[in-house]
mmCIF file of C-alpha atoms and ligand atoms in Angstrom:
data_model
loop_
_atom_site.group_PDB
_atom_site.id
_atom_site.type_symbol
_atom_site.label_atom_id
_atom_site.label_comp_id
_atom_site.label_asym_id
_atom_site.label_seq_id
_atom_site.Cartn_x
_atom_site.Cartn_y
_atom_site.Cartn_z
ATOM 1 C CA MET A 1 -23.034 14.521 -5.698
ATOM 2 C CA ILE A 2 -24.493 13.123 -8.936
ATOM 3 C CA VAL A 3 -28.228 13.492 -9.470
ATOM 4 C CA SER A 4 -29.851 11.479 -12.209
ATOM 5 C CA GLY A 5 -32.817 12.417 -14.350
ATOM 6 C CA SER A 6 -34.970 9.420 -15.200
ATOM 7 C CA THR A 7 -33.648 9.288 -18.765
ATOM 8 C CA SER A 8 -29.956 9.053 -17.846
ATOM 9 C CA GLN A 9 -29.776 6.722 -14.864
ATOM 10 C CA ALA A 10 -27.085 4.386 -16.193
ATOM 11 C CA LEU A 11 -24.898 7.241 -17.420
ATOM 12 C CA ALA A 12 -25.279 9.101 -14.117
ATOM 13 C CA ALA A 13 -24.184 5.965 -12.268
ATOM 14 C CA ALA A 14 -21.194 5.566 -14.608
ATOM 15 C CA LEU A 15 -20.257 9.204 -14.043
ATOM 16 C CA ALA A 16 -20.528 8.788 -10.270
ATOM 17 C CA ARG A 17 -18.127 5.821 -10.487
ATOM 18 C CA GLU A 18 -15.777 7.735 -12.777
ATOM 19 C CA LEU A 19 -15.674 10.758 -10.434
ATOM 20 C CA GLU A 20 -15.907 8.691 -7.244
ATOM 21 C CA GLU A 21 -18.783 10.924 -6.156
ATOM 22 C CA PRO A 22 -21.946 9.634 -4.484
ATOM 23 C CA LEU A 23 -25.052 8.997 -6.558
ATOM 24 C CA ALA A 24 -28.051 10.691 -4.931
ATOM 25 C CA ALA A 25 -31.279 8.903 -4.156
ATOM 26 C CA VAL A 26 -33.943 10.266 -6.503
ATOM 27 C CA GLU A 27 -37.658 9.762 -7.009
ATOM 28 C CA TYR A 28 -39.793 10.220 -10.084
ATOM 29 C CA ASP A 29 -43.517 10.330 -9.612
ATOM 30 C CA ARG A 30 -46.665 11.708 -11.139
ATOM 31 C CA PHE A 31 -49.636 13.288 -9.400
ATOM 32 C CA PRO A 32 -53.136 12.031 -10.196
ATOM 33 C CA ASP A 33 -53.707 15.036 -12.479
ATOM 34 C CA GLY A 34 -50.696 13.995 -14.567
ATOM 35 C CA GLU A 35 -48.227 16.558 -13.252
ATOM 36 C CA LEU A 36 -44.668 15.308 -12.764
ATOM 37 C CA LEU A 37 -42.633 15.228 -9.589
ATOM 38 C CA ALA A 38 -38.886 14.623 -9.781
ATOM 39 C CA ALA A 39 -37.192 14.858 -6.392
ATOM 40 C CA ALA A 40 -33.729 14.338 -4.939
ATOM 41 C CA PRO A 41 -34.142 13.340 -1.277
ATOM 42 C CA GLY A 42 -30.553 12.087 -1.300
ATOM 43 C CA VAL A 43 -29.284 15.636 -1.793
ATOM 44 C CA ALA A 44 -31.383 16.985 1.068
ATOM 45 C CA ASP A 45 -29.905 14.261 3.296
ATOM 46 C CA ALA A 46 -26.247 14.638 2.281
ATOM 47 C CA GLU A 47 -26.120 18.440 1.847
ATOM 48 C CA PRO A 48 -23.246 18.425 -0.690
ATOM 49 C CA ASP A 49 -21.680 21.676 -1.957
ATOM 50 C CA ARG A 50 -22.181 20.670 -5.579
ATOM 51 C CA ALA A 51 -24.899 18.811 -7.427
ATOM 52 C CA VAL A 52 -24.342 17.520 -10.950
ATOM 53 C CA ILE A 53 -27.695 16.848 -12.590
ATOM 54 C CA VAL A 54 -27.394 14.408 -15.481
ATOM 55 C CA ALA A 55 -30.437 14.227 -17.716
ATOM 56 C CA SER A 56 -30.925 13.879 -21.440
ATOM 57 C CA THR A 57 -33.894 15.969 -22.478
ATOM 58 C CA VAL A 58 -35.324 13.432 -24.896
ATOM 59 C CA SER A 59 -38.906 14.468 -24.182
ATOM 60 C CA SER A 60 -40.887 17.414 -22.859
ATOM 61 C CA ASP A 61 -41.290 15.536 -19.558
ATOM 62 C CA ALA A 62 -37.534 15.137 -19.339
ATOM 63 C CA HIS A 63 -37.151 18.908 -19.727
ATOM 64 C CA LEU A 64 -39.512 19.478 -16.850
ATOM 65 C CA GLU A 65 -37.653 16.968 -14.706
ATOM 66 C CA VAL A 66 -34.443 18.941 -15.178
ATOM 67 C CA LEU A 67 -36.132 22.141 -14.008
ATOM 68 C CA GLN A 68 -37.594 20.349 -10.988
ATOM 69 C CA LEU A 69 -34.314 18.691 -10.024
ATOM 70 C CA GLN A 70 -32.462 21.998 -10.336
ATOM 71 C CA ASP A 71 -34.997 23.597 -8.026
ATOM 72 C CA ALA A 72 -34.920 20.666 -5.613
ATOM 73 C CA VAL A 73 -31.143 20.752 -5.161
ATOM 74 C CA ARG A 74 -31.130 24.545 -4.698
ATOM 75 C CA GLU A 75 -33.867 24.147 -2.136
ATOM 76 C CA ALA A 76 -31.627 21.600 -0.393
ATOM 77 C CA GLY A 77 -28.944 24.270 -0.067
ATOM 78 C CA VAL A 78 -26.480 23.208 -2.772
ATOM 79 C CA GLU A 79 -24.075 26.006 -3.730
ATOM 80 C CA GLU A 80 -23.141 24.951 -7.253
ATOM 81 C CA VAL A 81 -25.585 23.347 -9.679
ATOM 82 C CA VAL A 82 -24.003 21.821 -12.768
ATOM 83 C CA THR A 83 -26.477 20.604 -15.362
ATOM 84 C CA VAL A 84 -25.289 17.961 -17.813
ATOM 85 C CA LEU A 85 -27.470 17.464 -20.864
ATOM 86 C CA PRO A 86 -25.852 14.435 -22.513
ATOM 87 C CA TYR A 87 -28.391 14.871 -25.322
ATOM 88 C CA MET A 88 -29.975 18.287 -25.703
ATOM 89 C CA GLY A 89 -33.517 17.835 -26.928
ATOM 90 C CA TYR A 90 -34.895 20.532 -29.233
ATOM 91 C CA GLY A 91 -31.275 21.284 -30.170
ATOM 92 C CA ARG A 92 -32.042 20.808 -33.853
ATOM 93 C CA GLN A 93 -34.680 23.573 -33.690
ATOM 94 C CA ASP A 94 -31.936 26.164 -33.577
ATOM 95 C CA LYS A 95 -33.613 28.709 -35.842
ATOM 96 C CA ALA A 96 -37.103 29.998 -36.601
ATOM 97 C CA PHE A 97 -37.931 27.908 -39.670
ATOM 98 C CA GLU A 98 -40.880 30.101 -40.658
ATOM 99 C CA PRO A 99 -42.233 33.480 -39.542
ATOM 100 C CA GLY A 100 -43.959 33.024 -36.215
ATOM 101 C CA HIS A 101 -41.938 29.937 -35.255
ATOM 102 C CA PRO A 102 -39.967 29.883 -32.008
ATOM 103 C CA ILE A 103 -36.256 29.224 -31.713
ATOM 104 C CA SER A 104 -37.024 26.253 -29.517
ATOM 105 C CA ALA A 105 -33.410 25.448 -28.655
ATOM 106 C CA ARG A 106 -33.026 28.962 -27.289
ATOM 107 C CA ALA A 107 -36.258 28.763 -25.301
ATOM 108 C CA MET A 108 -35.148 25.469 -23.710
ATOM 109 C CA ALA A 109 -31.651 26.784 -23.028
ATOM 110 C CA ARG A 110 -32.983 29.910 -21.342
ATOM 111 C CA ALA A 111 -35.239 27.907 -19.063
ATOM 112 C CA ILE A 112 -32.466 25.494 -18.074
ATOM 113 C CA SER A 113 -29.982 28.344 -17.548
ATOM 114 C CA THR A 114 -32.119 29.857 -14.808
ATOM 115 C CA GLY A 115 -31.335 26.907 -12.542
ATOM 116 C CA ALA A 116 -27.730 26.180 -13.525
ATOM 117 C CA ASP A 117 -24.348 27.658 -12.697
ATOM 118 C CA ARG A 118 -22.778 25.637 -15.507
ATOM 119 C CA VAL A 119 -24.146 23.521 -18.359
ATOM 120 C CA LEU A 120 -22.368 20.766 -20.287
ATOM 121 C CA THR A 121 -23.750 19.043 -23.354
ATOM 122 C CA VAL A 122 -22.269 16.358 -25.595
ATOM 123 C CA ASP A 123 -21.714 16.918 -29.318
ATOM 124 C CA PRO A 124 -24.664 19.246 -29.970
ATOM 125 C CA HIS A 125 -26.022 19.232 -33.520
ATOM 126 C CA GLU A 126 -24.704 22.799 -33.952
ATOM 127 C CA GLU A 127 -22.187 24.066 -31.421
ATOM 128 C CA ALA A 128 -23.784 27.529 -31.702
ATOM 129 C CA VAL A 129 -26.680 26.324 -29.512
ATOM 130 C CA CYS A 130 -24.262 26.510 -26.571
ATOM 131 C CA GLU A 131 -24.491 30.290 -26.827
ATOM 132 C CA PHE A 132 -28.203 30.158 -26.074
ATOM 133 C CA PHE A 133 -27.274 29.255 -22.483
ATOM 134 C CA GLU A 134 -26.284 31.869 -19.922
ATOM 135 C CA PRO A 135 -23.424 31.385 -19.202
ATOM 136 C CA THR A 136 -22.478 29.678 -22.480
ATOM 137 C CA ALA A 137 -22.679 25.884 -22.262
ATOM 138 C CA THR A 138 -19.621 23.714 -22.832
ATOM 139 C CA ALA A 139 -19.756 21.251 -25.726
ATOM 140 C CA VAL A 140 -18.041 17.977 -24.787
ATOM 141 C CA ASP A 141 -16.658 15.956 -27.696
ATOM 142 C CA ALA A 142 -17.222 12.233 -27.306
ATOM 143 C CA ALA A 143 -17.094 11.183 -30.970
ATOM 144 C CA GLY A 144 -13.595 9.703 -30.738
ATOM 145 C CA ARG A 145 -14.901 6.949 -28.510
ATOM 146 C CA LEU A 146 -17.175 5.737 -31.311
ATOM 147 C CA ALA A 147 -14.185 3.916 -32.798
ATOM 148 C CA GLU A 148 -13.962 1.624 -29.746
ATOM 149 C CA PRO A 149 -16.570 -1.036 -30.639
ATOM 150 C CA LEU A 150 -15.545 -1.278 -34.302
ATOM 151 C CA PRO A 151 -13.857 -4.535 -35.322
ATOM 152 C CA ASP A 152 -10.071 -4.424 -35.677
ATOM 153 C CA ASP A 153 -10.172 -6.028 -39.115
ATOM 154 C CA LEU A 154 -12.112 -3.457 -41.179
ATOM 155 C CA ALA A 155 -11.170 -3.974 -44.844
ATOM 156 C CA ASP A 156 -9.703 -0.806 -46.403
ATOM 157 C CA PRO A 157 -12.328 1.197 -44.504
ATOM 158 C CA VAL A 158 -14.159 4.337 -45.504
ATOM 159 C CA PHE A 159 -15.543 6.553 -42.744
ATOM 160 C CA LEU A 160 -18.463 8.278 -44.331
ATOM 161 C CA SER A 161 -20.876 10.944 -43.156
ATOM 162 C CA PRO A 162 -24.316 10.991 -44.780
ATOM 163 C CA ASP A 163 -24.119 14.773 -45.209
ATOM 164 C CA ALA A 164 -21.466 17.468 -45.175
ATOM 165 C CA GLY A 165 -22.459 18.567 -41.663
ATOM 166 C CA ALA A 166 -21.157 15.394 -40.041
ATOM 167 C CA ILE A 167 -17.803 15.101 -41.849
ATOM 168 C CA ASP A 168 -15.956 16.345 -38.744
ATOM 169 C CA LEU A 169 -17.402 13.441 -36.772
ATOM 170 C CA ALA A 170 -16.403 10.966 -39.495
ATOM 171 C CA GLU A 171 -12.866 12.400 -39.436
ATOM 172 C CA THR A 172 -12.733 12.138 -35.650
ATOM 173 C CA VAL A 173 -13.806 8.486 -35.715
ATOM 174 C CA GLN A 174 -11.353 7.713 -38.527
ATOM 175 C CA GLY A 175 -8.572 9.413 -36.562
ATOM 176 C CA ALA A 176 -9.411 7.391 -33.456
ATOM 177 C CA TYR A 177 -9.585 4.151 -35.473
ATOM 178 C CA GLY A 178 -6.162 4.942 -36.913
ATOM 179 C CA THR A 179 -6.564 4.079 -40.581
ATOM 180 C CA GLY A 180 -8.945 4.559 -43.492
ATOM 181 C CA GLU A 181 -10.346 7.186 -45.815
ATOM 182 C CA THR A 182 -13.048 9.761 -45.063
ATOM 183 C CA ASP A 183 -15.745 11.108 -47.351
ATOM 184 C CA TYR A 184 -19.286 12.448 -47.260
ATOM 185 C CA PHE A 185 -22.514 12.195 -49.220
ATOM 186 C CA GLU A 186 -24.949 15.028 -49.935
ATOM 187 C CA LYS A 187 -28.370 15.009 -48.311
ATOM 188 C CA VAL A 188 -31.592 16.819 -49.128
ATOM 189 C CA ARG A 189 -34.375 16.496 -46.571
ATOM 190 C CA HIS A 190 -37.890 16.489 -48.045
ATOM 191 C CA SER A 191 -39.776 15.921 -44.781
ATOM 192 C CA GLY A 192 -39.271 14.637 -41.254
ATOM 193 C CA THR A 193 -38.955 11.087 -42.551
ATOM 194 C CA GLU A 194 -37.957 11.513 -46.210
ATOM 195 C CA VAL A 195 -34.420 12.265 -47.278
ATOM 196 C CA GLU A 196 -32.582 11.968 -50.556
ATOM 197 C CA ILE A 197 -28.920 10.989 -50.536
ATOM 198 C CA THR A 198 -26.547 11.746 -53.414
ATOM 199 C CA PRO A 199 -23.359 9.673 -53.202
ATOM 200 C CA SER A 200 -19.848 10.982 -53.735
ATOM 201 C CA ASP A 201 -17.358 9.389 -56.155
ATOM 202 C CA VAL A 202 -15.688 7.364 -53.430
ATOM 203 C CA ASP A 203 -15.114 3.751 -54.513
ATOM 204 C CA VAL A 204 -16.653 1.528 -51.838
ATOM 205 C CA ALA A 205 -16.680 -1.783 -53.755
ATOM 206 C CA ASP A 206 -15.579 -4.614 -51.424
ATOM 207 C CA ARG A 207 -14.546 -2.100 -48.763
ATOM 208 C CA ASP A 208 -15.996 -1.901 -45.267
ATOM 209 C CA VAL A 209 -17.796 1.357 -44.560
ATOM 210 C CA VAL A 210 -18.538 3.042 -41.243
ATOM 211 C CA VAL A 211 -21.303 5.624 -41.599
ATOM 212 C CA VAL A 212 -21.031 8.273 -38.888
ATOM 213 C CA ASP A 213 -23.652 10.844 -37.875
ATOM 214 C CA ASP A 214 -24.393 12.872 -34.774
ATOM 215 C CA ILE A 215 -27.985 11.681 -34.320
ATOM 216 C CA ILE A 216 -30.019 8.776 -35.632
ATOM 217 C CA ALA A 217 -33.629 9.861 -35.158
ATOM 218 C CA THR A 218 -36.053 8.120 -37.542
ATOM 219 C CA GLY A 219 -33.171 6.290 -39.239
ATOM 220 C CA SER A 220 -34.177 7.733 -42.638
ATOM 221 C CA THR A 221 -30.816 9.373 -43.272
ATOM 222 C CA MET A 222 -28.815 6.290 -42.368
ATOM 223 C CA SER A 223 -31.035 3.801 -44.181
ATOM 224 C CA GLU A 224 -30.918 5.870 -47.383
ATOM 225 C CA ALA A 225 -27.123 6.088 -47.100
ATOM 226 C CA VAL A 226 -26.851 2.339 -46.552
ATOM 227 C CA GLY A 227 -29.156 1.727 -49.533
ATOM 228 C CA VAL A 228 -26.870 3.775 -51.775
ATOM 229 C CA LEU A 229 -23.843 1.854 -50.495
ATOM 230 C CA ARG A 230 -25.503 -1.515 -51.082
ATOM 231 C CA GLU A 231 -26.042 -0.580 -54.749
ATOM 232 C CA ARG A 232 -22.265 -0.141 -54.987
ATOM 233 C CA SER A 233 -21.147 -3.611 -53.855
ATOM 234 C CA VAL A 234 -19.927 -2.352 -50.522
ATOM 235 C CA GLY A 235 -18.367 -4.784 -48.028
ATOM 236 C CA ARG A 236 -19.668 -4.666 -44.456
ATOM 237 C CA VAL A 237 -21.548 -1.552 -43.302
ATOM 238 C CA TYR A 238 -21.426 -0.359 -39.686
ATOM 239 C CA ILE A 239 -23.365 2.644 -38.526
ATOM 240 C CA THR A 240 -22.453 4.695 -35.539
ATOM 241 C CA CYS A 241 -23.679 7.885 -33.934
ATOM 242 C CA VAL A 242 -23.283 9.915 -30.781
ATOM 243 C CA HIS A 243 -27.009 10.154 -30.002
ATOM 244 C CA PRO A 244 -29.020 6.978 -30.759
ATOM 245 C CA LEU A 245 -32.480 8.500 -30.503
ATOM 246 C CA LEU A 246 -33.840 5.668 -32.666
ATOM 247 C CA ALA A 247 -37.430 6.868 -32.799
ATOM 248 C CA ARG A 248 -40.317 4.744 -34.022
ATOM 249 C CA ASN A 249 -39.188 1.862 -36.273
ATOM 250 C CA ALA A 250 -35.626 3.109 -36.801
ATOM 251 C CA VAL A 251 -33.890 -0.074 -35.614
ATOM 252 C CA THR A 252 -35.978 -2.282 -37.900
ATOM 253 C CA LYS A 253 -35.474 0.117 -40.806
ATOM 254 C CA LEU A 254 -31.719 0.002 -40.343
ATOM 255 C CA SER A 255 -31.591 -3.744 -39.818
ATOM 256 C CA ARG A 256 -33.604 -4.257 -43.008
ATOM 257 C CA ALA A 257 -31.217 -1.941 -44.851
ATOM 258 C CA GLY A 258 -28.502 -4.511 -44.111
ATOM 259 C CA VAL A 259 -26.179 -3.068 -41.512
ATOM 260 C CA GLU A 260 -23.695 -5.256 -39.682
ATOM 261 C CA ALA A 261 -24.170 -3.396 -36.393
ATOM 262 C CA ILE A 262 -25.434 -0.138 -34.929
ATOM 263 C CA TYR A 263 -23.331 1.598 -32.289
ATOM 264 C CA GLY A 264 -24.138 4.643 -30.208
ATOM 265 C CA THR A 265 -23.222 6.247 -26.924
ATOM 266 C CA ASP A 266 -25.154 6.384 -23.674
ATOM 267 C CA THR A 267 -26.169 10.034 -24.134
ATOM 268 C CA ILE A 268 -29.456 8.304 -24.932
ATOM 269 C CA GLU A 269 -29.847 4.961 -23.184
ATOM 270 C CA ARG A 270 -30.782 2.385 -25.781
ATOM 271 C CA GLY A 271 -29.838 -1.206 -26.539
ATOM 272 C CA VAL A 272 -27.129 0.026 -28.938
ATOM 273 C CA SER A 273 -25.496 2.352 -26.385
ATOM 274 C CA THR A 274 -22.228 0.462 -26.195
ATOM 275 C CA VAL A 275 -19.967 3.468 -25.700
ATOM 276 C CA SER A 276 -20.063 5.532 -22.515
ATOM 277 C CA VAL A 277 -19.496 9.270 -22.562
ATOM 278 C CA ALA A 278 -18.861 9.220 -18.786
ATOM 279 C CA PRO A 279 -15.052 9.535 -19.084
ATOM 280 C CA ALA A 280 -15.372 12.452 -21.529
ATOM 281 C CA LEU A 281 -17.838 14.221 -19.212
ATOM 282 C CA ALA A 282 -15.749 13.486 -16.134
ATOM 283 C CA SER A 283 -12.803 15.347 -17.595
ATOM 284 C CA TYR A 284 -14.909 18.548 -17.473
ATOM 285 C CA LEU A 285 -16.132 17.968 -13.928
HETATM 286 C C1 LIG B 301 -29.290 16.197 -39.241
HETATM 287 O O1 LIG B 301 -28.654 16.919 -39.989
HETATM 288 C C2 LIG B 301 -28.615 15.222 -38.323
HETATM 289 O O2 LIG B 301 -27.227 15.311 -38.463
HETATM 290 C C3 LIG B 301 -29.049 13.796 -38.596
HETATM 291 O O3 LIG B 301 -28.620 13.425 -39.884
HETATM 292 C C4 LIG B 301 -30.526 13.662 -38.497
HETATM 293 O O4 LIG B 301 -30.971 14.190 -37.286
HETATM 294 C C5 LIG B 301 -30.946 12.223 -38.632
HETATM 295 O O5 LIG B 301 -32.343 12.162 -38.602
HETATM 296 P P1 LIG B 301 -33.089 10.900 -39.184
HETATM 297 O O6 LIG B 301 -32.535 9.684 -38.526
HETATM 298 O O7 LIG B 301 -34.533 11.136 -38.822
HETATM 299 O O8 LIG B 301 -32.895 10.902 -40.657
#
């Protein structure tokens, strides 16, 4: 039985269809003192052997919901609890950045592990975060599907990552598209919203470019990359990512930078989530 966290309701429904498993009735509420209550009465009614909780931990509340839903389905007598984190929040805090800082990804993983027999997550920022879970989480690769919404007529395309860390994703999307060159820029981050992009030598004049990254958060990385491309007489620019977090004014920032379209998956449910990771997840369930 599929159990949806409030942040992943459409994806959970898509996964239920894909697996032909029932979608549990759930409730999300808040007590007068502000405390959350996420419940799964549908699981208590149906008494399935397995519950698959699907919830992107995009906020601290969403983390709590996962813990509550895990507890609720155990309480209902479920034998196997699979927890699917389509987007793992705090995943980018995978080290102690300064003395006295926590390794937040590890802290979150430990808490979630206590209620899960198995954890799946989609394209984590660093695959090493999977080892913070006990047992180790499975990283599901959904990047290949990002080629699906791209137009068929890209002109001599370049699949570009805005930093070296995302070149594998750019190569995966290029491979799925079937033609084109891959390259990457260099990025230096000065603050949470300020990045500096140094372009490579790739000739982008009059060529269509697809910029690929794992996450678009504030949109600073992508908008800087698009700005650099625009200075080089690029053709059309498409941007695509696995996790369209799109915090604050990211969509406006990117639209003003002059992108043709923004594409993302439904690991985070946004207006640009045109690609579903449900089939990729289903193959592990
Ligand atoms: C970091 O290395 C990630 O791959 C992304 O580039 C980053 O999270 C994007 O963040 P923002 O949109 O805030 O620049």
